[in-house]
Amino acid sequence: MTDKDVEQADERGYGPEPWWAGLGVWGAVALIAFGGLAAVWVTFRLPGTPEELATGYHQAAKVAAIGLVIVGSALLNRWRARGAAAEETNEAERS
């Protein structure tokens, strides 16, 4: 086995990140839109649609679900940051 055949981990010891890790909020919104567009594509049975329609819907749903998870995580992170900032402000006023 050569070094080319082994995936290299970064300095923290973790393996490579998934392809969607660095998309951000707008990339996630684009994934949601692309998933919806793919579902419409399958509905109208345009070229490239799989024989089994359920397969096409499943693939479109996976793409949209990844986008929804990324957007939800970003919103939750923003909500937590606001709560922490408000808590720091309240502690400063009490002092």
Short mmCIF file of N, CA and C in Angstrom, two decimals:
data_model
loop_
_atom_site.label_atom_id
_atom_site.label_comp_id
_atom_site.label_asym_id
_atom_site.label_seq_id
_atom_site.Cartn_x
_atom_site.Cartn_y
_atom_site.Cartn_z
N MET A 1 0.85 -1.17 0.00
CA MET A 1 0.00 0.00 0.00
C MET A 1 0.90 1.23 0.00
N THR A 2 0.63 2.17 -0.87
CA THR A 2 1.44 3.39 -0.96
C THR A 2 0.77 4.52 -0.20
N ASP A 3 1.49 5.62 -0.03
CA ASP A 3 0.94 6.77 0.66
C ASP A 3 -0.24 7.39 -0.09
N LYS A 4 -0.27 7.20 -1.41
CA LYS A 4 -1.37 7.75 -2.20
C LYS A 4 -2.69 7.04 -1.87
N ASP A 5 -2.62 5.78 -1.46
CA ASP A 5 -3.82 5.01 -1.19
C ASP A 5 -4.44 5.30 0.17
N VAL A 6 -3.72 5.96 1.05
CA VAL A 6 -4.18 6.22 2.41
C VAL A 6 -4.62 7.67 2.51
N GLU A 7 -5.83 7.90 3.05
CA GLU A 7 -6.28 9.27 3.25
C GLU A 7 -5.50 9.89 4.39
N GLN A 8 -5.03 11.09 4.19
CA GLN A 8 -4.24 11.77 5.19
C GLN A 8 -5.15 12.54 6.14
N ALA A 9 -4.87 12.44 7.43
CA ALA A 9 -5.61 13.20 8.43
C ALA A 9 -4.89 14.53 8.65
N ASP A 10 -5.64 15.55 9.10
CA ASP A 10 -4.99 16.82 9.38
C ASP A 10 -4.29 16.76 10.73
N GLU A 11 -3.72 17.89 11.18
CA GLU A 11 -2.92 17.89 12.39
C GLU A 11 -3.74 17.57 13.65
N ARG A 12 -5.04 17.76 13.63
CA ARG A 12 -5.86 17.43 14.79
C ARG A 12 -6.15 15.94 14.86
N GLY A 13 -5.87 15.22 13.80
CA GLY A 13 -6.13 13.79 13.80
C GLY A 13 -7.45 13.41 13.15
N TYR A 14 -8.18 14.40 12.63
CA TYR A 14 -9.45 14.12 11.99
C TYR A 14 -9.24 13.84 10.51
N GLY A 15 -10.14 13.08 9.94
CA GLY A 15 -10.09 12.81 8.51
C GLY A 15 -10.61 14.00 7.73
N PRO A 16 -10.70 13.84 6.42
CA PRO A 16 -11.18 14.95 5.59
C PRO A 16 -12.65 15.28 5.89
N GLU A 17 -12.99 16.54 5.70
CA GLU A 17 -14.35 17.00 5.96
C GLU A 17 -15.27 16.57 4.82
N PRO A 18 -16.58 16.49 5.08
CA PRO A 18 -17.52 16.20 3.99
C PRO A 18 -17.58 17.38 3.02
N TRP A 19 -18.12 17.13 1.84
CA TRP A 19 -18.12 18.14 0.79
C TRP A 19 -18.95 19.36 1.14
N TRP A 20 -19.91 19.24 2.04
CA TRP A 20 -20.78 20.37 2.35
C TRP A 20 -20.30 21.18 3.55
N ALA A 21 -19.19 20.84 4.14
CA ALA A 21 -18.75 21.45 5.39
C ALA A 21 -18.51 22.96 5.27
N GLY A 22 -18.05 23.45 4.17
CA GLY A 22 -17.72 24.87 4.05
C GLY A 22 -18.70 25.69 3.23
N LEU A 23 -19.92 25.22 3.07
CA LEU A 23 -20.86 25.91 2.19
C LEU A 23 -21.36 27.23 2.76
N GLY A 24 -21.67 27.28 4.02
CA GLY A 24 -22.24 28.48 4.61
C GLY A 24 -23.73 28.55 4.36
N VAL A 25 -24.33 29.64 4.81
CA VAL A 25 -25.79 29.77 4.75
C VAL A 25 -26.27 29.89 3.31
N TRP A 26 -25.61 30.71 2.50
CA TRP A 26 -26.08 30.89 1.12
C TRP A 26 -25.88 29.63 0.29
N GLY A 27 -24.84 28.89 0.56
CA GLY A 27 -24.66 27.61 -0.10
C GLY A 27 -25.74 26.62 0.28
N ALA A 28 -26.15 26.67 1.55
CA ALA A 28 -27.23 25.80 2.02
C ALA A 28 -28.56 26.17 1.36
N VAL A 29 -28.81 27.46 1.21
CA VAL A 29 -30.03 27.90 0.53
C VAL A 29 -30.01 27.43 -0.92
N ALA A 30 -28.84 27.48 -1.54
CA ALA A 30 -28.72 27.00 -2.91
C ALA A 30 -28.97 25.49 -2.98
N LEU A 31 -28.51 24.74 -1.98
CA LEU A 31 -28.79 23.30 -1.95
C LEU A 31 -30.28 23.02 -1.83
N ILE A 32 -30.96 23.79 -1.00
CA ILE A 32 -32.41 23.61 -0.85
C ILE A 32 -33.11 23.88 -2.17
N ALA A 33 -32.73 24.98 -2.83
CA ALA A 33 -33.33 25.31 -4.13
C ALA A 33 -33.01 24.25 -5.17
N PHE A 34 -31.77 23.76 -5.17
CA PHE A 34 -31.38 22.73 -6.13
C PHE A 34 -32.16 21.43 -5.88
N GLY A 35 -32.37 21.09 -4.61
CA GLY A 35 -33.16 19.90 -4.29
C GLY A 35 -34.60 20.03 -4.78
N GLY A 36 -35.17 21.22 -4.61
CA GLY A 36 -36.52 21.46 -5.11
C GLY A 36 -36.59 21.40 -6.63
N LEU A 37 -35.59 21.98 -7.27
CA LEU A 37 -35.51 21.93 -8.73
C LEU A 37 -35.36 20.49 -9.22
N ALA A 38 -34.55 19.71 -8.53
CA ALA A 38 -34.37 18.30 -8.91
C ALA A 38 -35.68 17.52 -8.76
N ALA A 39 -36.45 17.82 -7.71
CA ALA A 39 -37.75 17.14 -7.53
C ALA A 39 -38.71 17.50 -8.66
N VAL A 40 -38.72 18.77 -9.08
CA VAL A 40 -39.56 19.19 -10.21
C VAL A 40 -39.09 18.50 -11.48
N TRP A 41 -37.77 18.39 -11.65
CA TRP A 41 -37.19 17.72 -12.81
C TRP A 41 -37.69 16.28 -12.89
N VAL A 42 -37.69 15.60 -11.76
CA VAL A 42 -38.15 14.20 -11.72
C VAL A 42 -39.65 14.13 -11.98
N THR A 43 -40.40 15.10 -11.45
CA THR A 43 -41.85 15.10 -11.63
C THR A 43 -42.23 15.17 -13.11
N PHE A 44 -41.52 16.01 -13.85
CA PHE A 44 -41.82 16.15 -15.28
C PHE A 44 -41.10 15.14 -16.15
N ARG A 45 -40.33 14.26 -15.54
CA ARG A 45 -39.60 13.18 -16.22
C ARG A 45 -38.76 13.73 -17.38
N LEU A 46 -38.00 14.75 -17.06
CA LEU A 46 -37.11 15.35 -18.05
C LEU A 46 -35.90 14.44 -18.25
N PRO A 47 -35.08 14.69 -19.27
CA PRO A 47 -33.93 13.82 -19.55
C PRO A 47 -33.00 13.69 -18.33
N GLY A 48 -32.56 12.47 -18.09
CA GLY A 48 -31.69 12.20 -16.96
C GLY A 48 -32.43 11.67 -15.75
N THR A 49 -33.76 11.61 -15.84
CA THR A 49 -34.55 11.08 -14.73
C THR A 49 -34.38 9.58 -14.64
N PRO A 50 -34.16 9.05 -13.43
CA PRO A 50 -34.00 7.60 -13.30
C PRO A 50 -35.29 6.85 -13.65
N GLU A 51 -35.15 5.59 -14.01
CA GLU A 51 -36.32 4.75 -14.32
C GLU A 51 -37.29 4.70 -13.14
N GLU A 52 -36.72 4.48 -11.97
CA GLU A 52 -37.54 4.40 -10.75
C GLU A 52 -37.66 5.82 -10.19
N LEU A 53 -38.86 6.40 -10.23
CA LEU A 53 -39.04 7.79 -9.81
C LEU A 53 -38.70 7.99 -8.33
N ALA A 54 -38.93 6.98 -7.52
CA ALA A 54 -38.63 7.09 -6.09
C ALA A 54 -37.15 7.36 -5.87
N THR A 55 -36.30 6.81 -6.71
CA THR A 55 -34.87 7.05 -6.59
C THR A 55 -34.54 8.52 -6.82
N GLY A 56 -35.15 9.11 -7.83
CA GLY A 56 -34.93 10.52 -8.12
C GLY A 56 -35.43 11.42 -7.00
N TYR A 57 -36.61 11.11 -6.46
CA TYR A 57 -37.13 11.90 -5.35
C TYR A 57 -36.26 11.76 -4.11
N HIS A 58 -35.75 10.55 -3.90
CA HIS A 58 -34.90 10.31 -2.74
C HIS A 58 -33.61 11.13 -2.84
N GLN A 59 -33.00 11.15 -4.01
CA GLN A 59 -31.77 11.92 -4.20
C GLN A 59 -32.03 13.42 -4.03
N ALA A 60 -33.15 13.91 -4.55
CA ALA A 60 -33.49 15.33 -4.41
C ALA A 60 -33.75 15.67 -2.95
N ALA A 61 -34.40 14.78 -2.23
CA ALA A 61 -34.69 15.02 -0.82
C ALA A 61 -33.42 15.03 0.02
N LYS A 62 -32.45 14.19 -0.33
CA LYS A 62 -31.18 14.18 0.41
C LYS A 62 -30.45 15.51 0.26
N VAL A 63 -30.43 16.05 -0.94
CA VAL A 63 -29.75 17.33 -1.18
C VAL A 63 -30.45 18.45 -0.41
N ALA A 64 -31.78 18.48 -0.48
CA ALA A 64 -32.53 19.52 0.24
C ALA A 64 -32.37 19.35 1.75
N ALA A 65 -32.33 18.13 2.25
CA ALA A 65 -32.19 17.89 3.69
C ALA A 65 -30.83 18.37 4.19
N ILE A 66 -29.79 18.16 3.43
CA ILE A 66 -28.46 18.65 3.84
C ILE A 66 -28.50 20.17 3.94
N GLY A 67 -29.13 20.82 2.98
CA GLY A 67 -29.27 22.27 3.03
C GLY A 67 -30.06 22.74 4.24
N LEU A 68 -31.14 22.05 4.55
CA LEU A 68 -31.96 22.42 5.71
C LEU A 68 -31.19 22.25 7.02
N VAL A 69 -30.41 21.20 7.13
CA VAL A 69 -29.62 20.99 8.34
C VAL A 69 -28.57 22.09 8.51
N ILE A 70 -27.92 22.47 7.41
CA ILE A 70 -26.90 23.53 7.49
C ILE A 70 -27.54 24.86 7.88
N VAL A 71 -28.67 25.20 7.28
CA VAL A 71 -29.36 26.46 7.61
C VAL A 71 -29.83 26.42 9.07
N GLY A 72 -30.39 25.32 9.50
CA GLY A 72 -30.85 25.20 10.89
C GLY A 72 -29.71 25.33 11.87
N SER A 73 -28.59 24.73 11.55
CA SER A 73 -27.42 24.83 12.43
C SER A 73 -26.90 26.26 12.51
N ALA A 74 -26.89 26.94 11.38
CA ALA A 74 -26.42 28.33 11.36
C ALA A 74 -27.36 29.23 12.17
N LEU A 75 -28.65 29.02 12.01
CA LEU A 75 -29.61 29.82 12.78
C LEU A 75 -29.52 29.54 14.27
N LEU A 76 -29.35 28.29 14.63
CA LEU A 76 -29.20 27.92 16.04
C LEU A 76 -27.93 28.54 16.62
N ASN A 77 -26.85 28.52 15.87
CA ASN A 77 -25.59 29.12 16.32
C ASN A 77 -25.76 30.62 16.52
N ARG A 78 -26.44 31.28 15.60
CA ARG A 78 -26.68 32.72 15.71
C ARG A 78 -27.56 33.03 16.92
N TRP A 79 -28.56 32.19 17.18
CA TRP A 79 -29.46 32.38 18.32
C TRP A 79 -28.70 32.23 19.63
N ARG A 80 -27.81 31.24 19.70
CA ARG A 80 -27.01 31.03 20.91
C ARG A 80 -26.05 32.19 21.13
N ALA A 81 -25.47 32.71 20.06
CA ALA A 81 -24.54 33.83 20.19
C ALA A 81 -25.25 35.08 20.70
N ARG A 82 -26.46 35.31 20.23
CA ARG A 82 -27.24 36.46 20.72
C ARG A 82 -27.58 36.30 22.19
N GLY A 83 -27.93 35.08 22.58
CA GLY A 83 -28.25 34.83 23.99
C GLY A 83 -27.04 35.04 24.88
N ALA A 84 -25.88 34.61 24.43
CA ALA A 84 -24.66 34.80 25.22
C ALA A 84 -24.31 36.28 25.31
N ALA A 85 -24.48 37.03 24.23
CA ALA A 85 -24.18 38.46 24.24
C ALA A 85 -25.15 39.20 25.17
N ALA A 86 -26.42 38.83 25.15
CA ALA A 86 -27.40 39.46 26.03
C ALA A 86 -27.10 39.14 27.49
N GLU A 87 -26.65 37.92 27.75
CA GLU A 87 -26.31 37.53 29.12
C GLU A 87 -25.11 38.32 29.62
N GLU A 88 -24.10 38.55 28.78
CA GLU A 88 -22.93 39.34 29.16
C GLU A 88 -23.33 40.78 29.45
N THR A 89 -24.26 41.32 28.67
CA THR A 89 -24.73 42.69 28.89
C THR A 89 -25.46 42.81 30.22
N ASN A 90 -26.29 41.83 30.54
CA ASN A 90 -27.02 41.84 31.81
C ASN A 90 -26.07 41.74 32.99
N GLU A 91 -25.01 40.94 32.88
CA GLU A 91 -24.04 40.81 33.96
C GLU A 91 -23.26 42.11 34.14
N ALA A 92 -22.95 42.80 33.06
CA ALA A 92 -22.22 44.07 33.15
C ALA A 92 -23.08 45.15 33.80
N GLU A 93 -24.39 45.14 33.55
CA GLU A 93 -25.29 46.14 34.15
C GLU A 93 -25.46 45.89 35.63
N ARG A 94 -25.40 44.64 36.06
CA ARG A 94 -25.57 44.31 37.48
C ARG A 94 -24.36 44.73 38.31
N SER A 95 -23.20 44.81 37.67
CA SER A 95 -21.97 45.13 38.43
C SER A 95 -21.87 46.56 38.80
#
